[in-house]
Amino acid sequence: MTIRLTNTATRRKEEFVPLDSGNVRMYVCGPTVYDRAHLGNARPVVVFDVLFRLLRHVYGADHVTYVRNFTDVDDKINARASESGRSIGEITEETTRWYLEDMAAIGALEPTHMPRATQYIDQMIAMIEDLIARGHAYEAEGHVLFAVDSWKEGYGKLSGRSVDDMIAGARVEVAPYKRDPMDFVMWKPSPDDLPGWDSPWGRGRPGWHIECSAMAFDLLGEEFDIHGGGNDLMFPHHENEIAQSKCAGHGFARYWLHNEMLQVEGRKMSKSLGNFFTIRDLLDQGVPGEVIRFVFLSTHYRKPMDWTEKKREEAEATLRKWRALTDGVAPGPMPAEVLDAVSDDLNTAGAISALHKLAGGGDLPGLVAGGRMLGLLTEEIGGWDSVSVDLSTYAKQLADLRDTAMRTKDFSSLDAMKSALTKAGVEVRMSKAGVDLVPGSDFDASKLEKI
């Protein structure tokens, strides 16, 4: 089985060959836990969950190590604590739990390790000390900074930018203690009212970039297979991770994967545009987690993804149909056409096309097996049970219209409502005993709002 992945570092689609097929290792940058995960935060979770499932299928579940971190020390968290009057610990515990619940609702498997930055402070300090000893970092006014000009030959290769371009395009912090505008903070002092740890440079806390380098080294070793994340992290975060780790003598990641960003109805998601929402918002509105996942998978991970109401409706109709078809059906052998698509640079859109063909051809065990490769049609995901639709009001309304029609001999209103219910995917059963409304495989609750 050959897996091919587009390696950001080389700009090429390459055959994936792990360092050790007995322990395939992947690191993905996780969330900063200060609030609910918005829709865009979930895209890399789904992308790398599919890759995790593929690697487990090819190499065995016990031979894949997946690390995704939690950033639980950060200025955004400090600001949220100050605004709310709650403790930092309360906020990070709550938002970490929210994150895991919401990602489980869209079918994401839990990674092998989910380290928190605050658990790896000693490892970060040790790496910083090593970089100072090697001449790649320096202390200044209680800060420790990485000296970018100490590794000019490698800095910027991942993102394809020169240092001059990066200075021009980035909001570089101007500080008198920096030797160079591009130097970035690995350690900074903490006042008494903020989290802090003792270090050789005084009480302080780590910068953002050092945590991933330290945790990847501790959990995956000096060199590992895959590093992933959204392309918004390519610079500066991933460039800085590479610089620190390489200058510490580590091989670091061999394959880099980056997913594109998300839009809503063709526009960038933004609170000012009124199109900003979280995964929990959608779940609370009755959108099953499986539907959210299906919409994500319908677009290749390296292309911008546009969340639209039309895509949501189509995804829900498809999944209702597939679940009705496969109720009680056990998975069969993995269909080659699904596995081939996913193995070709995570072509999930192609895999979904293959699932449509399996459904149309009546290969239901293959449909279940192929769906589960994508994290669909599983017993754990769905959320369908929580989408409770009470049709009794519509049934009573229809019964009243029938009584009126029988008296007046005007059946136009009755027929119009029956037609609207049918278009919403509801089977209308009328008898002397009463009216029964049964949602079908193509049921779309959103269409009931128009009735």
CSV table of C-alpha atoms in Angstrom, one decimal:
chain,number,residue,atom,x,y,z
A,1,MET,CA,0.0,0.0,0.0
A,2,THR,CA,1.5,3.3,-1.1
A,3,ILE,CA,0.6,6.5,0.6
A,4,ARG,CA,1.4,9.8,-1.2
A,5,LEU,CA,1.4,13.1,0.6
A,6,THR,CA,2.1,16.7,-0.5
A,7,ASN,CA,5.1,17.8,1.6
A,8,THR,CA,5.0,21.5,2.2
A,9,ALA,CA,8.8,21.5,2.7
A,10,THR,CA,9.5,20.2,-0.8
A,11,ARG,CA,6.4,21.5,-2.6
A,12,ARG,CA,6.0,18.0,-4.0
A,13,LYS,CA,3.7,15.1,-3.6
A,14,GLU,CA,5.9,12.3,-2.3
A,15,GLU,CA,5.7,8.7,-1.4
A,16,PHE,CA,5.4,8.4,2.4
A,17,VAL,CA,8.1,6.2,3.9
A,18,PRO,CA,8.1,6.2,7.7
A,19,LEU,CA,11.4,6.1,9.6
A,20,ASP,CA,10.1,3.1,11.5
A,21,SER,CA,7.0,1.2,10.2
A,22,GLY,CA,6.7,-0.2,13.7
A,23,ASN,CA,6.2,3.3,15.2
A,24,VAL,CA,4.9,5.9,12.7
A,25,ARG,CA,4.9,9.3,14.4
A,26,MET,CA,2.9,12.4,13.8
A,27,TYR,CA,2.6,15.8,15.6
A,28,VAL,CA,-0.2,18.3,15.0
A,29,CYS,CA,-0.4,21.7,16.6
A,30,GLY,CA,-3.4,21.9,18.9
A,31,PRO,CA,-5.6,24.7,20.3
A,32,THR,CA,-5.0,27.5,22.7
A,33,VAL,CA,-7.6,26.8,25.3
A,34,TYR,CA,-9.4,30.0,26.3
A,35,ASP,CA,-12.8,29.6,24.5
A,36,ARG,CA,-15.0,27.4,22.3
A,37,ALA,CA,-13.5,26.0,19.1
A,38,HIS,CA,-14.8,27.8,16.1
A,39,LEU,CA,-15.6,26.1,12.8
A,40,GLY,CA,-12.2,26.9,11.3
A,41,ASN,CA,-10.4,25.3,14.3
A,42,ALA,CA,-12.1,22.0,13.6
A,43,ARG,CA,-10.8,21.7,10.0
A,44,PRO,CA,-7.2,20.5,10.8
A,45,VAL,CA,-8.7,18.2,13.5
A,46,VAL,CA,-10.8,16.4,10.8
A,47,VAL,CA,-8.0,16.4,8.2
A,48,PHE,CA,-5.4,14.8,10.5
A,49,ASP,CA,-7.9,12.5,12.0
A,50,VAL,CA,-8.4,11.0,8.5
A,51,LEU,CA,-4.6,10.7,8.2
A,52,PHE,CA,-4.4,9.1,11.6
A,53,ARG,CA,-7.1,6.6,10.6
A,54,LEU,CA,-5.3,5.8,7.3
A,55,LEU,CA,-1.9,5.3,9.1
A,56,ARG,CA,-3.6,3.0,11.6
A,57,HIS,CA,-5.2,1.0,8.8
A,58,VAL,CA,-2.0,0.6,6.9
A,59,TYR,CA,0.5,0.1,9.7
A,60,GLY,CA,-1.7,-1.1,12.6
A,61,ALA,CA,-3.4,0.8,15.4
A,62,ASP,CA,-0.6,-0.1,17.8
A,63,HIS,CA,2.1,1.2,15.5
A,64,VAL,CA,1.1,4.8,15.1
A,65,THR,CA,1.8,7.6,17.6
A,66,TYR,CA,-0.2,10.8,17.2
A,67,VAL,CA,0.5,13.8,19.4
A,68,ARG,CA,-1.7,16.9,19.5
A,69,ASN,CA,-0.9,19.5,22.2
A,70,PHE,CA,-2.9,21.9,24.3
A,71,THR,CA,-1.5,25.4,24.8
A,72,ASP,CA,-2.6,26.2,28.3
A,73,VAL,CA,-0.2,29.1,29.0
A,74,ASP,CA,-0.8,32.1,26.8
A,75,ASP,CA,-1.6,35.8,27.0
A,76,LYS,CA,-5.1,35.2,25.5
A,77,ILE,CA,-5.8,32.9,28.5
A,78,ASN,CA,-4.4,35.5,30.9
A,79,ALA,CA,-6.6,38.2,29.3
A,80,ARG,CA,-9.7,36.0,29.5
A,81,ALA,CA,-9.0,35.3,33.2
A,82,SER,CA,-8.7,39.0,33.9
A,83,GLU,CA,-11.9,39.8,32.0
A,84,SER,CA,-14.0,37.1,33.7
A,85,GLY,CA,-12.5,37.2,37.2
A,86,ARG,CA,-12.1,33.4,37.0
A,87,SER,CA,-8.8,31.6,37.6
A,88,ILE,CA,-6.6,30.5,34.7
A,89,GLY,CA,-6.8,26.9,35.9
A,90,GLU,CA,-10.6,27.0,35.8
A,91,ILE,CA,-10.7,28.4,32.3
A,92,THR,CA,-8.2,26.0,30.8
A,93,GLU,CA,-9.8,23.0,32.4
A,94,GLU,CA,-13.2,23.9,31.2
A,95,THR,CA,-12.2,24.9,27.6
A,96,THR,CA,-10.0,21.8,27.3
A,97,ARG,CA,-13.1,19.6,28.2
A,98,TRP,CA,-15.3,21.6,25.8
A,99,TYR,CA,-12.7,21.1,23.0
A,100,LEU,CA,-12.6,17.3,23.5
A,101,GLU,CA,-16.4,17.0,23.7
A,102,ASP,CA,-16.9,19.0,20.5
A,103,MET,CA,-14.2,17.2,18.6
A,104,ALA,CA,-15.6,13.8,19.6
A,105,ALA,CA,-19.0,15.0,18.4
A,106,ILE,CA,-17.6,15.4,14.9
A,107,GLY,CA,-16.0,12.0,15.0
A,108,ALA,CA,-12.3,12.7,15.9
A,109,LEU,CA,-10.4,9.9,17.5
A,110,GLU,CA,-8.4,11.0,20.5
A,111,PRO,CA,-4.7,11.2,19.7
A,112,THR,CA,-2.2,8.9,21.4
A,113,HIS,CA,-0.9,11.8,23.6
A,114,MET,CA,-2.4,15.2,24.3
A,115,PRO,CA,0.3,17.0,26.3
A,116,ARG,CA,-0.4,20.4,28.0
A,117,ALA,CA,2.3,23.0,27.7
A,118,THR,CA,2.4,23.5,31.5
A,119,GLN,CA,3.4,19.9,31.9
A,120,TYR,CA,6.6,20.4,29.9
A,121,ILE,CA,8.1,23.5,31.4
A,122,ASP,CA,11.3,21.7,32.5
A,123,GLN,CA,11.8,20.3,29.0
A,124,MET,CA,11.4,23.8,27.5
A,125,ILE,CA,13.9,25.3,29.9
A,126,ALA,CA,16.4,22.5,29.1
A,127,MET,CA,16.1,23.1,25.4
A,128,ILE,CA,16.5,26.8,25.8
A,129,GLU,CA,19.6,26.3,27.9
A,130,ASP,CA,21.0,24.0,25.1
A,131,LEU,CA,20.3,26.6,22.4
A,132,ILE,CA,22.1,29.3,24.5
A,133,ALA,CA,25.1,27.0,24.9
A,134,ARG,CA,25.2,26.4,21.1
A,135,GLY,CA,25.1,30.1,20.4
A,136,HIS,CA,21.6,30.2,18.9
A,137,ALA,CA,19.9,32.0,21.7
A,138,TYR,CA,20.7,34.8,24.1
A,139,GLU,CA,19.4,36.4,27.3
A,140,ALA,CA,18.3,40.0,27.4
A,141,GLU,CA,16.5,41.8,30.2
A,142,GLY,CA,14.9,38.7,31.6
A,143,HIS,CA,14.0,37.4,28.2
A,144,VAL,CA,15.6,34.7,26.2
A,145,LEU,CA,15.4,35.1,22.4
A,146,PHE,CA,16.3,32.9,19.5
A,147,ALA,CA,18.9,34.5,17.2
A,148,VAL,CA,17.5,34.1,13.7
A,149,ASP,CA,20.7,35.2,12.0
A,150,SER,CA,22.5,32.2,13.6
A,151,TRP,CA,20.6,29.9,11.2
A,152,LYS,CA,20.2,32.0,8.0
A,153,GLU,CA,20.6,29.0,5.7
A,154,GLY,CA,17.4,27.4,6.9
A,155,TYR,CA,15.1,30.1,8.2
A,156,GLY,CA,12.2,30.7,5.8
A,157,LYS,CA,12.5,27.6,3.7
A,158,LEU,CA,9.2,26.0,4.8
A,159,SER,CA,7.2,29.1,4.0
A,160,GLY,CA,9.3,30.0,1.0
A,161,ARG,CA,10.1,33.5,2.2
A,162,SER,CA,13.3,35.4,2.6
A,163,VAL,CA,14.0,37.1,6.0
A,164,ASP,CA,13.5,40.5,4.4
A,165,ASP,CA,10.1,39.4,3.1
A,166,MET,CA,9.2,38.0,6.5
A,167,ILE,CA,10.1,41.3,8.2
A,168,ALA,CA,8.1,43.3,5.7
A,169,GLY,CA,5.0,41.0,5.9
A,170,ALA,CA,4.9,40.2,9.6
A,171,ARG,CA,3.9,42.3,12.6
A,172,VAL,CA,7.3,42.0,14.2
A,173,GLU,CA,7.5,43.1,17.8
A,174,VAL,CA,9.8,46.0,18.3
A,175,ALA,CA,11.8,45.7,21.5
A,176,PRO,CA,15.0,47.3,22.6
A,177,TYR,CA,16.4,44.0,24.0
A,178,LYS,CA,16.3,42.3,20.5
A,179,ARG,CA,19.5,42.1,18.5
A,180,ASP,CA,17.5,41.6,15.3
A,181,PRO,CA,13.8,42.4,14.5
A,182,MET,CA,13.2,38.8,13.6
A,183,ASP,CA,14.5,37.3,16.8
A,184,PHE,CA,11.6,35.7,18.7
A,185,VAL,CA,11.0,35.1,22.4
A,186,MET,CA,11.4,31.7,23.9
A,187,TRP,CA,11.2,32.8,27.6
A,188,LYS,CA,9.8,36.0,29.1
A,189,PRO,CA,9.5,37.4,32.6
A,190,SER,CA,6.2,37.0,34.5
A,191,PRO,CA,4.8,39.5,37.1
A,192,ASP,CA,3.3,38.0,40.3
A,193,ASP,CA,-0.2,38.1,39.0
A,194,LEU,CA,0.5,35.9,36.0
A,195,PRO,CA,1.6,32.3,35.7
A,196,GLY,CA,5.3,31.8,36.1
A,197,TRP,CA,8.0,29.2,36.8
A,198,ASP,CA,11.5,29.5,38.2
A,199,SER,CA,14.3,29.4,35.6
A,200,PRO,CA,18.0,30.4,35.2
A,201,TRP,CA,16.7,33.7,33.8
A,202,GLY,CA,14.3,34.5,36.6
A,203,ARG,CA,10.6,33.8,37.2
A,204,GLY,CA,8.9,33.6,33.8
A,205,ARG,CA,6.9,31.7,31.3
A,206,PRO,CA,7.6,30.2,27.9
A,207,GLY,CA,7.0,31.8,24.5
A,208,TRP,CA,4.5,30.0,22.2
A,209,HIS,CA,6.9,28.3,19.7
A,210,ILE,CA,9.2,26.5,22.2
A,211,GLU,CA,6.5,24.4,23.6
A,212,CYS,CA,5.9,22.3,20.4
A,213,SER,CA,9.6,21.8,19.8
A,214,ALA,CA,10.1,20.5,23.4
A,215,MET,CA,7.0,18.3,23.5
A,216,ALA,CA,7.7,16.8,20.1
A,217,PHE,CA,11.2,15.9,21.1
A,218,ASP,CA,10.1,14.4,24.4
A,219,LEU,CA,7.3,12.3,23.0
A,220,LEU,CA,8.5,11.5,19.4
A,221,GLY,CA,12.2,11.8,19.6
A,222,GLU,CA,14.8,13.8,17.7
A,223,GLU,CA,13.3,13.0,14.3
A,224,PHE,CA,9.8,11.9,13.4
A,225,ASP,CA,7.6,11.5,10.4
A,226,ILE,CA,4.8,14.0,10.0
A,227,HIS,CA,4.1,17.5,11.3
A,228,GLY,CA,0.8,19.1,10.5
A,229,GLY,CA,-1.4,22.1,11.1
A,230,GLY,CA,-3.3,24.9,9.3
A,231,ASN,CA,-1.3,27.0,6.8
A,232,ASP,CA,-1.8,30.0,9.0
A,233,LEU,CA,0.8,28.4,11.3
A,234,MET,CA,3.4,28.0,8.6
A,235,PHE,CA,4.9,31.4,9.5
A,236,PRO,CA,6.0,32.2,12.1
A,237,HIS,CA,5.1,29.2,14.3
A,238,HIS,CA,6.3,26.3,12.2
A,239,GLU,CA,9.3,28.2,10.9
A,240,ASN,CA,10.3,28.9,14.5
A,241,GLU,CA,9.8,25.4,15.6
A,242,ILE,CA,12.1,24.2,12.8
A,243,ALA,CA,14.7,26.7,13.7
A,244,GLN,CA,14.8,25.8,17.4
A,245,SER,CA,14.8,22.1,16.8
A,246,LYS,CA,17.3,22.0,14.0
A,247,CYS,CA,19.7,24.2,15.9
A,248,ALA,CA,19.3,21.9,18.9
A,249,GLY,CA,20.7,19.1,16.7
A,250,HIS,CA,17.3,17.4,16.0
A,251,GLY,CA,16.2,16.1,12.6
A,252,PHE,CA,12.6,17.1,13.5
A,253,ALA,CA,9.8,16.5,11.0
A,254,ARG,CA,10.4,14.9,7.6
A,255,TYR,CA,7.0,15.5,6.0
A,256,TRP,CA,5.0,18.7,6.6
A,257,LEU,CA,1.3,18.9,5.8
A,258,HIS,CA,-0.8,22.1,5.9
A,259,ASN,CA,-4.5,22.5,5.4
A,260,GLU,CA,-6.1,25.6,3.8
A,261,MET,CA,-8.5,27.9,5.6
A,262,LEU,CA,-12.3,28.0,5.9
A,263,GLN,CA,-14.9,30.4,4.6
A,264,VAL,CA,-18.6,30.7,5.3
A,265,GLU,CA,-20.9,31.3,2.3
A,266,GLY,CA,-17.9,32.5,0.2
A,267,ARG,CA,-16.6,35.0,2.8
A,268,LYS,CA,-13.9,34.9,5.5
A,269,MET,CA,-15.5,33.9,8.8
A,270,SER,CA,-15.6,37.0,11.0
A,271,LYS,CA,-17.6,38.3,14.0
A,272,SER,CA,-17.9,41.6,12.2
A,273,LEU,CA,-19.6,39.9,9.3
A,274,GLY,CA,-22.0,38.0,11.5
A,275,ASN,CA,-20.9,34.6,10.1
A,276,PHE,CA,-18.7,33.5,13.0
A,277,PHE,CA,-19.9,30.4,14.8
A,278,THR,CA,-18.5,27.6,16.9
A,279,ILE,CA,-18.8,23.8,16.5
A,280,ARG,CA,-21.0,23.9,19.6
A,281,ASP,CA,-23.3,26.5,18.0
A,282,LEU,CA,-24.0,24.2,15.1
A,283,LEU,CA,-24.5,21.2,17.4
A,284,ASP,CA,-26.9,23.1,19.6
A,285,GLN,CA,-28.8,24.2,16.5
A,286,GLY,CA,-29.4,20.5,15.8
A,287,VAL,CA,-26.8,19.9,13.1
A,288,PRO,CA,-25.4,16.4,13.7
A,289,GLY,CA,-21.7,16.2,14.1
A,290,GLU,CA,-21.5,13.7,11.3
A,291,VAL,CA,-22.9,16.3,8.9
A,292,ILE,CA,-20.3,18.8,9.9
A,293,ARG,CA,-17.6,16.2,9.3
A,294,PHE,CA,-19.0,15.3,5.9
A,295,VAL,CA,-19.0,18.9,4.7
A,296,PHE,CA,-15.4,19.2,5.7
A,297,LEU,CA,-14.4,16.0,3.9
A,298,SER,CA,-16.2,17.1,0.7
A,299,THR,CA,-13.3,19.5,-0.1
A,300,HIS,CA,-9.7,18.5,-0.5
A,301,TYR,CA,-7.6,19.7,2.5
A,302,ARG,CA,-5.3,21.8,0.4
A,303,LYS,CA,-8.1,23.8,-1.0
A,304,PRO,CA,-10.1,26.6,0.8
A,305,MET,CA,-13.3,25.1,2.2
A,306,ASP,CA,-16.5,27.0,2.0
A,307,TRP,CA,-19.2,26.1,4.5
A,308,THR,CA,-22.6,26.8,3.0
A,309,GLU,CA,-26.2,26.0,4.1
A,310,LYS,CA,-26.7,24.2,0.8
A,311,LYS,CA,-23.7,21.9,1.5
A,312,ARG,CA,-25.1,21.2,5.0
A,313,GLU,CA,-28.5,20.3,3.6
A,314,GLU,CA,-27.0,18.0,0.9
A,315,ALA,CA,-24.7,16.3,3.5
A,316,GLU,CA,-27.5,15.6,5.9
A,317,ALA,CA,-29.7,14.2,3.1
A,318,THR,CA,-26.9,11.9,1.9
A,319,LEU,CA,-26.0,10.7,5.4
A,320,ARG,CA,-29.7,10.0,6.3
A,321,LYS,CA,-30.0,8.0,3.1
A,322,TRP,CA,-26.8,6.0,3.8
A,323,ARG,CA,-27.7,5.4,7.4
A,324,ALA,CA,-31.1,4.1,6.4
A,325,LEU,CA,-29.5,1.8,3.8
A,326,THR,CA,-26.9,0.5,6.2
A,327,ASP,CA,-28.9,0.1,9.4
A,328,GLY,CA,-27.8,-3.3,10.9
A,329,VAL,CA,-25.2,-3.8,8.1
A,330,ALA,CA,-21.7,-4.9,9.3
A,331,PRO,CA,-18.6,-3.5,7.5
A,332,GLY,CA,-17.1,-5.6,4.7
A,333,PRO,CA,-13.6,-5.5,3.3
A,334,MET,CA,-12.2,-2.1,2.7
A,335,PRO,CA,-13.1,-1.0,-0.9
A,336,ALA,CA,-10.0,-0.4,-2.9
A,337,GLU,CA,-11.4,2.7,-4.6
A,338,VAL,CA,-11.9,4.4,-1.2
A,339,LEU,CA,-8.5,3.4,0.2
A,340,ASP,CA,-6.8,4.5,-3.1
A,341,ALA,CA,-8.4,7.9,-2.9
A,342,VAL,CA,-7.5,8.5,0.8
A,343,SER,CA,-4.0,7.2,0.2
A,344,ASP,CA,-3.6,9.8,-2.7
A,345,ASP,CA,-2.8,12.9,-0.6
A,346,LEU,CA,-6.0,12.5,1.5
A,347,ASN,CA,-8.4,12.9,-1.4
A,348,THR,CA,-11.5,12.7,0.8
A,349,ALA,CA,-13.7,14.3,-1.9
A,350,GLY,CA,-12.7,11.4,-4.2
A,351,ALA,CA,-13.4,8.9,-1.5
A,352,ILE,CA,-16.9,10.3,-1.0
A,353,SER,CA,-17.5,10.0,-4.7
A,354,ALA,CA,-16.5,6.3,-4.4
A,355,LEU,CA,-19.0,5.9,-1.5
A,356,HIS,CA,-21.8,7.3,-3.6
A,357,LYS,CA,-21.0,4.6,-6.2
A,358,LEU,CA,-20.9,1.9,-3.6
A,359,ALA,CA,-24.3,3.0,-2.3
A,360,GLY,CA,-25.8,3.2,-5.8
A,361,GLY,CA,-24.4,-0.3,-6.6
A,362,GLY,CA,-25.8,-1.8,-3.5
A,363,ASP,CA,-22.5,-2.7,-1.9
A,364,LEU,CA,-23.6,-1.8,1.6
A,365,PRO,CA,-20.9,-3.6,3.6
A,366,GLY,CA,-18.4,-1.8,1.4
A,367,LEU,CA,-20.2,1.5,2.0
A,368,VAL,CA,-19.9,1.0,5.8
A,369,ALA,CA,-16.2,0.0,5.6
A,370,GLY,CA,-15.3,2.9,3.3
A,371,GLY,CA,-17.4,5.4,5.3
A,372,ARG,CA,-15.6,4.4,8.5
A,373,MET,CA,-12.2,5.0,6.9
A,374,LEU,CA,-13.4,8.6,6.7
A,375,GLY,CA,-14.8,8.5,10.2
A,376,LEU,CA,-18.4,8.3,8.9
A,377,LEU,CA,-21.2,5.8,9.5
A,378,THR,CA,-19.5,4.8,12.8
A,379,GLU,CA,-21.4,3.8,15.9
A,380,GLU,CA,-19.8,6.5,18.0
A,381,ILE,CA,-20.5,9.5,15.7
A,382,GLY,CA,-23.8,10.8,14.4
A,383,GLY,CA,-25.6,13.0,16.8
A,384,TRP,CA,-28.8,11.9,15.1
A,385,ASP,CA,-30.5,10.8,18.3
A,386,SER,CA,-30.0,14.3,19.8
A,387,VAL,CA,-31.7,15.8,16.8
A,388,SER,CA,-35.2,15.3,18.1
A,389,VAL,CA,-37.8,16.5,15.7
A,390,ASP,CA,-41.4,16.7,17.1
A,391,LEU,CA,-43.8,16.2,14.2
A,392,SER,CA,-46.9,16.0,16.4
A,393,THR,CA,-47.7,19.7,15.9
A,394,TYR,CA,-47.6,19.2,12.1
A,395,ALA,CA,-49.7,16.0,12.4
A,396,LYS,CA,-52.4,17.9,14.4
A,397,GLN,CA,-52.4,20.8,11.9
A,398,LEU,CA,-52.7,18.4,9.1
A,399,ALA,CA,-55.6,16.6,10.8
A,400,ASP,CA,-57.4,19.9,11.4
A,401,LEU,CA,-56.9,20.8,7.7
A,402,ARG,CA,-58.4,17.5,6.7
A,403,ASP,CA,-61.4,18.0,8.9
A,404,THR,CA,-61.9,21.5,7.4
A,405,ALA,CA,-61.4,20.2,3.8
A,406,MET,CA,-64.0,17.4,4.4
A,407,ARG,CA,-66.6,20.1,5.5
A,408,THR,CA,-65.8,22.7,2.8
A,409,LYS,CA,-64.7,20.4,0.0
A,410,ASP,CA,-61.7,22.7,-0.5
A,411,PHE,CA,-58.6,20.5,-0.4
A,412,SER,CA,-56.1,23.1,-1.6
A,413,SER,CA,-54.6,23.9,1.9
A,414,LEU,CA,-54.5,20.3,2.9
A,415,ASP,CA,-52.7,19.3,-0.4
A,416,ALA,CA,-50.3,22.2,0.0
A,417,MET,CA,-49.2,21.1,3.4
A,418,LYS,CA,-48.9,17.5,2.4
A,419,SER,CA,-46.7,18.5,-0.5
A,420,ALA,CA,-44.5,20.7,1.7
A,421,LEU,CA,-44.1,17.9,4.2
A,422,THR,CA,-43.2,15.5,1.4
A,423,LYS,CA,-40.6,17.9,0.1
A,424,ALA,CA,-39.1,18.0,3.6
A,425,GLY,CA,-38.6,14.2,3.4
A,426,VAL,CA,-41.6,13.3,5.6
A,427,GLU,CA,-43.8,10.4,4.7
A,428,VAL,CA,-47.5,11.4,5.3
A,429,ARG,CA,-49.8,8.5,6.4
A,430,MET,CA,-53.5,9.4,6.7
A,431,SER,CA,-56.1,7.0,7.8
A,432,LYS,CA,-59.4,6.9,9.7
A,433,ALA,CA,-57.4,6.4,12.9
A,434,GLY,CA,-55.5,9.6,12.4
A,435,VAL,CA,-52.4,11.2,10.8
A,436,ASP,CA,-48.9,9.7,11.1
A,437,LEU,CA,-45.8,11.6,10.0
A,438,VAL,CA,-42.6,9.6,9.5
A,439,PRO,CA,-39.3,11.2,8.6
A,440,GLY,CA,-37.6,9.4,5.7
A,441,SER,CA,-34.0,8.9,4.8
A,442,ASP,CA,-34.0,12.3,2.9
A,443,PHE,CA,-35.6,14.2,5.8
A,444,ASP,CA,-34.5,17.8,6.1
A,445,ALA,CA,-35.7,19.5,9.3
A,446,SER,CA,-34.7,23.0,8.0
A,447,LYS,CA,-37.5,22.7,5.3
A,448,LEU,CA,-40.1,22.4,8.0
A,449,GLU,CA,-39.5,26.1,8.9
A,450,LYS,CA,-41.1,27.1,5.6
A,451,ILE,CA,-44.4,25.3,6.5
